[in-house]
PDB file of C-alpha atoms in Angstrom:
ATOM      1  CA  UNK A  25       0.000   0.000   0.000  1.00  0.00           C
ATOM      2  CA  UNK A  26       1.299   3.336  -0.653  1.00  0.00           C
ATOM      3  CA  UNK A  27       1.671   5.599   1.746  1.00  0.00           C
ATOM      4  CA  UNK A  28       1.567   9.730   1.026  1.00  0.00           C
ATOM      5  CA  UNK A  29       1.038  12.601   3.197  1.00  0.00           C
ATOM      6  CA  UNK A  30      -1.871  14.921   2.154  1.00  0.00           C
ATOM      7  CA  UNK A  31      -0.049  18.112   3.957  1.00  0.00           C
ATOM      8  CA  UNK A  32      -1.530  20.241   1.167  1.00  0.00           C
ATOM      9  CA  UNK A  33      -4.751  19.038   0.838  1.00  0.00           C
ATOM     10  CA  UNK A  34      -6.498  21.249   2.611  1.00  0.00           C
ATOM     11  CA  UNK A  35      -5.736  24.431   0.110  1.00  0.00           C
ATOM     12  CA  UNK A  36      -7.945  22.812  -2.117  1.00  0.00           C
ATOM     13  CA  UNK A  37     -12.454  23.362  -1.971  1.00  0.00           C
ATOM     14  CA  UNK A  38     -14.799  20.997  -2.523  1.00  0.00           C
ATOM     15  CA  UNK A  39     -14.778  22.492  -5.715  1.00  0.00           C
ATOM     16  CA  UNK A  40     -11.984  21.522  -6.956  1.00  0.00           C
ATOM     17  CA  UNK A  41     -12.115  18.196  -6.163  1.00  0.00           C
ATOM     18  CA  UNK A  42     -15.068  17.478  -7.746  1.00  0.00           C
ATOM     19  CA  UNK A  43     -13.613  19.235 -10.704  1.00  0.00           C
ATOM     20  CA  UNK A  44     -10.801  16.525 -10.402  1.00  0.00           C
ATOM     21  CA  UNK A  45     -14.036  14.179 -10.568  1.00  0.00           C
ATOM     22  CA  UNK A  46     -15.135  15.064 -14.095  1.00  0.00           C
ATOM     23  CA  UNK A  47     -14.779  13.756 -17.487  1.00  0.00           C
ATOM     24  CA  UNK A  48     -11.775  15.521 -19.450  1.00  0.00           C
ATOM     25  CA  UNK A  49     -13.117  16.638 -22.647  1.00  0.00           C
ATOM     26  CA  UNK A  50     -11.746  13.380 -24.707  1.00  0.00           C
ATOM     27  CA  UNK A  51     -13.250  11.347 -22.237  1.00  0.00           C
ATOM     28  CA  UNK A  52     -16.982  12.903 -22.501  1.00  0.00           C
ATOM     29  CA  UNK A  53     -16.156  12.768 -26.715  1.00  0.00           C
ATOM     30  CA  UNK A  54     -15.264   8.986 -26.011  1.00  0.00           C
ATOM     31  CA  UNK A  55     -18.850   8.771 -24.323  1.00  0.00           C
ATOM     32  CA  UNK A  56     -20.390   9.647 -26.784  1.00  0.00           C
ATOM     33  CA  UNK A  57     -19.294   7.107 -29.460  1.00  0.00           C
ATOM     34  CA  UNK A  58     -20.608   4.038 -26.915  1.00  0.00           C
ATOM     35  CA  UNK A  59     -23.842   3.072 -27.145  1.00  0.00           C
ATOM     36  CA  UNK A  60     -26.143   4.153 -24.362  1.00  0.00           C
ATOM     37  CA  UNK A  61     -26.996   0.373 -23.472  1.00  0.00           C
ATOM     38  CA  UNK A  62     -23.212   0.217 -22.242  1.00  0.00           C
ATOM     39  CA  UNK A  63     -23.884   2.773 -19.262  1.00  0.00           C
ATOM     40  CA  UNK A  64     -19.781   3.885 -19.102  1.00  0.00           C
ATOM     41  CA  UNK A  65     -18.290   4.447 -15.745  1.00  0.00           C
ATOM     42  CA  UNK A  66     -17.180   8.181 -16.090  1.00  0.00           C
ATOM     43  CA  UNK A  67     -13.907   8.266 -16.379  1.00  0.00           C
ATOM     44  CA  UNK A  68     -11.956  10.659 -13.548  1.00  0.00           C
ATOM     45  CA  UNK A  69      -7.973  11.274 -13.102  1.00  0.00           C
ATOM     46  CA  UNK A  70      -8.843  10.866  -9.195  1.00  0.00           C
ATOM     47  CA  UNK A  71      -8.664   7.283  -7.599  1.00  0.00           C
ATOM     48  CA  UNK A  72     -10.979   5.748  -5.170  1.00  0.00           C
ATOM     49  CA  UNK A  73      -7.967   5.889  -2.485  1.00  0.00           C
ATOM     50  CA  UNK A  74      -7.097   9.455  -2.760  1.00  0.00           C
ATOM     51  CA  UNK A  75     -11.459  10.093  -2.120  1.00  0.00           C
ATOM     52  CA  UNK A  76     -11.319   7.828   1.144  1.00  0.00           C
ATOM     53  CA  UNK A  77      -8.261  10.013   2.613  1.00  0.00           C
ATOM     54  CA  UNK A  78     -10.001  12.906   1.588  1.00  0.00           C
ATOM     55  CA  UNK A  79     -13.296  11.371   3.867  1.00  0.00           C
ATOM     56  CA  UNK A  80     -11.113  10.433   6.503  1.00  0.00           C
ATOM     57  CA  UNK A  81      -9.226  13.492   6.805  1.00  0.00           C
ATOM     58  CA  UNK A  82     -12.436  15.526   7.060  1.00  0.00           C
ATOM     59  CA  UNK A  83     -14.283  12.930   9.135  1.00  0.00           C
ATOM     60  CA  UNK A  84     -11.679  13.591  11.447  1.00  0.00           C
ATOM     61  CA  UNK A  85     -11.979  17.025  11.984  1.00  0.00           C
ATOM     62  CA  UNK A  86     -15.801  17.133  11.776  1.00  0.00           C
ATOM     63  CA  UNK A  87     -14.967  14.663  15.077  1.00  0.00           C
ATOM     64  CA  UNK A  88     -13.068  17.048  16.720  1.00  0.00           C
ATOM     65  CA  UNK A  89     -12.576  20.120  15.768  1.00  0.00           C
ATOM     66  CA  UNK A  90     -16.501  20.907  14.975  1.00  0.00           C
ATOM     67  CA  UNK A  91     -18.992  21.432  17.733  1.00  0.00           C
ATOM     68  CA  UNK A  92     -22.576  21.496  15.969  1.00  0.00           C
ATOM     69  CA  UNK A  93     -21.523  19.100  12.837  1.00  0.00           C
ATOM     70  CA  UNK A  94     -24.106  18.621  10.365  1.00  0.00           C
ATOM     71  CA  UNK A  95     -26.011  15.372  11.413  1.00  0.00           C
ATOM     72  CA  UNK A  96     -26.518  14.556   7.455  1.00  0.00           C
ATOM     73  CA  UNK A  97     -23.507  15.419   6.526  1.00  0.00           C
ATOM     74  CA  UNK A  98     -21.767  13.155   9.554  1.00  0.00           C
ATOM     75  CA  UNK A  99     -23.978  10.290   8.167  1.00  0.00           C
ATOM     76  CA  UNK A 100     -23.092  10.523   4.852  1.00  0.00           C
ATOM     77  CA  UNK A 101     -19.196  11.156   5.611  1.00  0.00           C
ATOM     78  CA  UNK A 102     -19.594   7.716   8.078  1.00  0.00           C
ATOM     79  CA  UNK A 103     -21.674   5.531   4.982  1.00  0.00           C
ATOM     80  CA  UNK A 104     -19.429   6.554   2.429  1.00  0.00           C
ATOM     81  CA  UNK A 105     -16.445   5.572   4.484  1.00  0.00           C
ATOM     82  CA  UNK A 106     -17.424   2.092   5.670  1.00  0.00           C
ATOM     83  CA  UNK A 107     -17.792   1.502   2.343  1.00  0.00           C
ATOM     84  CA  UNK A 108     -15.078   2.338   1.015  1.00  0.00           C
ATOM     85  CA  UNK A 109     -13.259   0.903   3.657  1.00  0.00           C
ATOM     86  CA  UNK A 110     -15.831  -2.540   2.744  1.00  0.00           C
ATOM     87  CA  UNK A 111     -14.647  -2.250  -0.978  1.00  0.00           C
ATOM     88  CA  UNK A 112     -10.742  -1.828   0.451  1.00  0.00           C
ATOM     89  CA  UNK A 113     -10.965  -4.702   2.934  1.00  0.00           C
ATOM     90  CA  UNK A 114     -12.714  -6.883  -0.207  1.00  0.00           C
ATOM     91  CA  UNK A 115      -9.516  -6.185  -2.823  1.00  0.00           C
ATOM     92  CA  UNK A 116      -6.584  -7.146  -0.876  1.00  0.00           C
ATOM     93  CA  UNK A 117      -5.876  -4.552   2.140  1.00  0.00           C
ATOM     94  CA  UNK A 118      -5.326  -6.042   5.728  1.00  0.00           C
ATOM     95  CA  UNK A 119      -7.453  -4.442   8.376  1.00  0.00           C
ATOM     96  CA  UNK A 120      -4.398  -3.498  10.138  1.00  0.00           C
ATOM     97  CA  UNK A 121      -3.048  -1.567   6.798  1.00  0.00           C
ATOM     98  CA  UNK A 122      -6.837   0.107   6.972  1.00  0.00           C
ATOM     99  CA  UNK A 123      -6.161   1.355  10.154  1.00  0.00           C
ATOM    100  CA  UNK A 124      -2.791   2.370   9.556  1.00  0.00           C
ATOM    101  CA  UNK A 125      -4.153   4.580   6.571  1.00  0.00           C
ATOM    102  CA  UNK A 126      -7.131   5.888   8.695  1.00  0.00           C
ATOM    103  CA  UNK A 127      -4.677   7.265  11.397  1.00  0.00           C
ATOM    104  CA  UNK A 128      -2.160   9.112   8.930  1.00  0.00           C
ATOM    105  CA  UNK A 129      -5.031  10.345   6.510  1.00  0.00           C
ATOM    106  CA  UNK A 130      -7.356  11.285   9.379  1.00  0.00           C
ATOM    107  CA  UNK A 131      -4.223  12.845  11.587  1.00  0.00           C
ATOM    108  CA  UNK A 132      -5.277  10.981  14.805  1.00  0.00           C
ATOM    109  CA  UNK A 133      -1.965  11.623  16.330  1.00  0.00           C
ATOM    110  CA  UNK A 134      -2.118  15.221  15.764  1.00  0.00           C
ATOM    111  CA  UNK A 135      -2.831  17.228  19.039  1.00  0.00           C
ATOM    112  CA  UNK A 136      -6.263  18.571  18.778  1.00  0.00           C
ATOM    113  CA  UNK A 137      -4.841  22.229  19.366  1.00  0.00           C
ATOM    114  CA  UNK A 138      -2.649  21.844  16.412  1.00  0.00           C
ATOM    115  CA  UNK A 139      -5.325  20.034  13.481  1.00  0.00           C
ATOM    116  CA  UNK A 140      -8.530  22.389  15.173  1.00  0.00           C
ATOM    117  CA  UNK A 141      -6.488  25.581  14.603  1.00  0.00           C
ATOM    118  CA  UNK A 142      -5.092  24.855  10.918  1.00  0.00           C
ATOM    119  CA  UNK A 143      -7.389  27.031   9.086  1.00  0.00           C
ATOM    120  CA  UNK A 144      -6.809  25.939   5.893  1.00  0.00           C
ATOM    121  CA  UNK A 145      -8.108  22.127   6.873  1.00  0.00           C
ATOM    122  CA  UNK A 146     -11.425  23.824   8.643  1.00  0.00           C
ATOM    123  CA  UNK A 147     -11.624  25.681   5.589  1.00  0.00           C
ATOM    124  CA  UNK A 148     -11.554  22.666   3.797  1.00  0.00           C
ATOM    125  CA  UNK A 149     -14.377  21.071   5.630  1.00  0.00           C
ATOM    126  CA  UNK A 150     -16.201  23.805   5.487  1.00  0.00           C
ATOM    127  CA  UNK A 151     -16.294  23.349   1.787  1.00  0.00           C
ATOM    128  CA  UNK A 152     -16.960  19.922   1.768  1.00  0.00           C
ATOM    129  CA  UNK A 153     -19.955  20.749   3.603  1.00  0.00           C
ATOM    130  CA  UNK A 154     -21.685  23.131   1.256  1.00  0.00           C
ATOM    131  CA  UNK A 155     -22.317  19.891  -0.699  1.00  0.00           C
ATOM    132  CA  UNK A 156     -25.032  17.654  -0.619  1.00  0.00           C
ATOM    133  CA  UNK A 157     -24.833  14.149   1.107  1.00  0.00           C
ATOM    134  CA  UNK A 158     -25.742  13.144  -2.581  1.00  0.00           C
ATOM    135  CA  UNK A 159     -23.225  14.952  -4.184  1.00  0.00           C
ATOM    136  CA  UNK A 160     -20.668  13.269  -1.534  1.00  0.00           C
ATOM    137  CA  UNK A 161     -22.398   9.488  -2.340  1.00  0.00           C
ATOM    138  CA  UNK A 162     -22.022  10.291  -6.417  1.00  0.00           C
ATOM    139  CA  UNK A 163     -18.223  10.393  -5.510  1.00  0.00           C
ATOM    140  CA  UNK A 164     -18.142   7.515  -3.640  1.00  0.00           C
ATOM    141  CA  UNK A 165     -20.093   5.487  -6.393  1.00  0.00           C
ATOM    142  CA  UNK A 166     -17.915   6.420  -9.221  1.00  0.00           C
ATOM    143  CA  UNK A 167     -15.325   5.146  -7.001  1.00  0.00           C
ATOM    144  CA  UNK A 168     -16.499   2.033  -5.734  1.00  0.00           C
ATOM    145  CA  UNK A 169     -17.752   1.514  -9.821  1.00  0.00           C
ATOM    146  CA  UNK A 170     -14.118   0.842 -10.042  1.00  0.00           C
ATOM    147  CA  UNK A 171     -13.286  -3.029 -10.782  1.00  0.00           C
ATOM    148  CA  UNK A 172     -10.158  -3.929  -9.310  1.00  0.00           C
ATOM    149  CA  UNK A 173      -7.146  -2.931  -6.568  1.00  0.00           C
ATOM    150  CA  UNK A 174      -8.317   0.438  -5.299  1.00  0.00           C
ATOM    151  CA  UNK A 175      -5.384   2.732  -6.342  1.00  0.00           C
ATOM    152  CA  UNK A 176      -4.662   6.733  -5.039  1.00  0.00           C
ATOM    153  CA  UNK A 177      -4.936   7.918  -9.049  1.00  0.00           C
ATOM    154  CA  UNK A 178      -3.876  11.570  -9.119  1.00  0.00           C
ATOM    155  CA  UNK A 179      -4.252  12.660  -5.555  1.00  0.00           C
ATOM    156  CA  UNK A 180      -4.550  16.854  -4.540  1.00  0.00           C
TER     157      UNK A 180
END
């Protein structure tokens, strides 16, 4: 499993992730060729593991840095992470590598003064959460459409 440090992430909206999320403009011409019977899985530079450290990270900080946390927004941040983690568990990882991923992407070990005062990672949740739990679940589903080993793709 590879192993990468998302110090940088948080510069980045919700915006701009789901950007990452989108056809490029070959892909959507490629779409069009293929019968509609063949439903295509949209095609997206972003990998299924980059979207679950993205989850966990802001999981994380909904847990402790935020006081009155959206309750759908928890929900859908804690469904689209078990599975995930279900689809990750299912192709290969160990649960102790899953847990081992969940720590570093989620910063556990970071002292609460030092992840709840980073303003560019509350920033960053605060733009996740101008989305809809639906919008948050399409991710996840073009992820877990994926066949195969769960890979990072091009991560933030």
């Amino acid at each position: 499993m590879a192993v990468i440090v998302l110090g940088s992430i948080y510069a980045f909206s919700f915006a701009t992730v789901a950007a990452m999320s989108q056809p490029s403009a070959a892909d959507r011409a490629a779409d069009n060729d293929i019968n509609q019977e063949a439903k295509p899985t949209r095609s997206t530079t972003m990998g299924p593991v980059c979207w679950a450290a993205i989850l966990e990270s802001i999981s994380e900080i909904g847990k402790r840095c935020i006081q009155e946390e959206s309750p759908a927004f928890r929900a859908a941040l804690d469904e689209d992470i078990a599975r995930l983690d279900a689809k990750f568990l299912a192709n290969g990882w160990t649960p102790d590598g899953l847990e081992r991923f969940k720590v570093q992407m989620g910063e556990r070990d970071r002292p609460f003064a030092e992840l709840c005062s980073n303003k560019d990672a509350l920033a960053f949740y605060q733009g996740l959460t101008k989305s809809l739990p639906a919008d948050i679940h399409e991710t996840t589903n073009e992820m877990l459409a994926r066949p195969g080993r769960p890979e990072w793709g091009t991560c933030l």
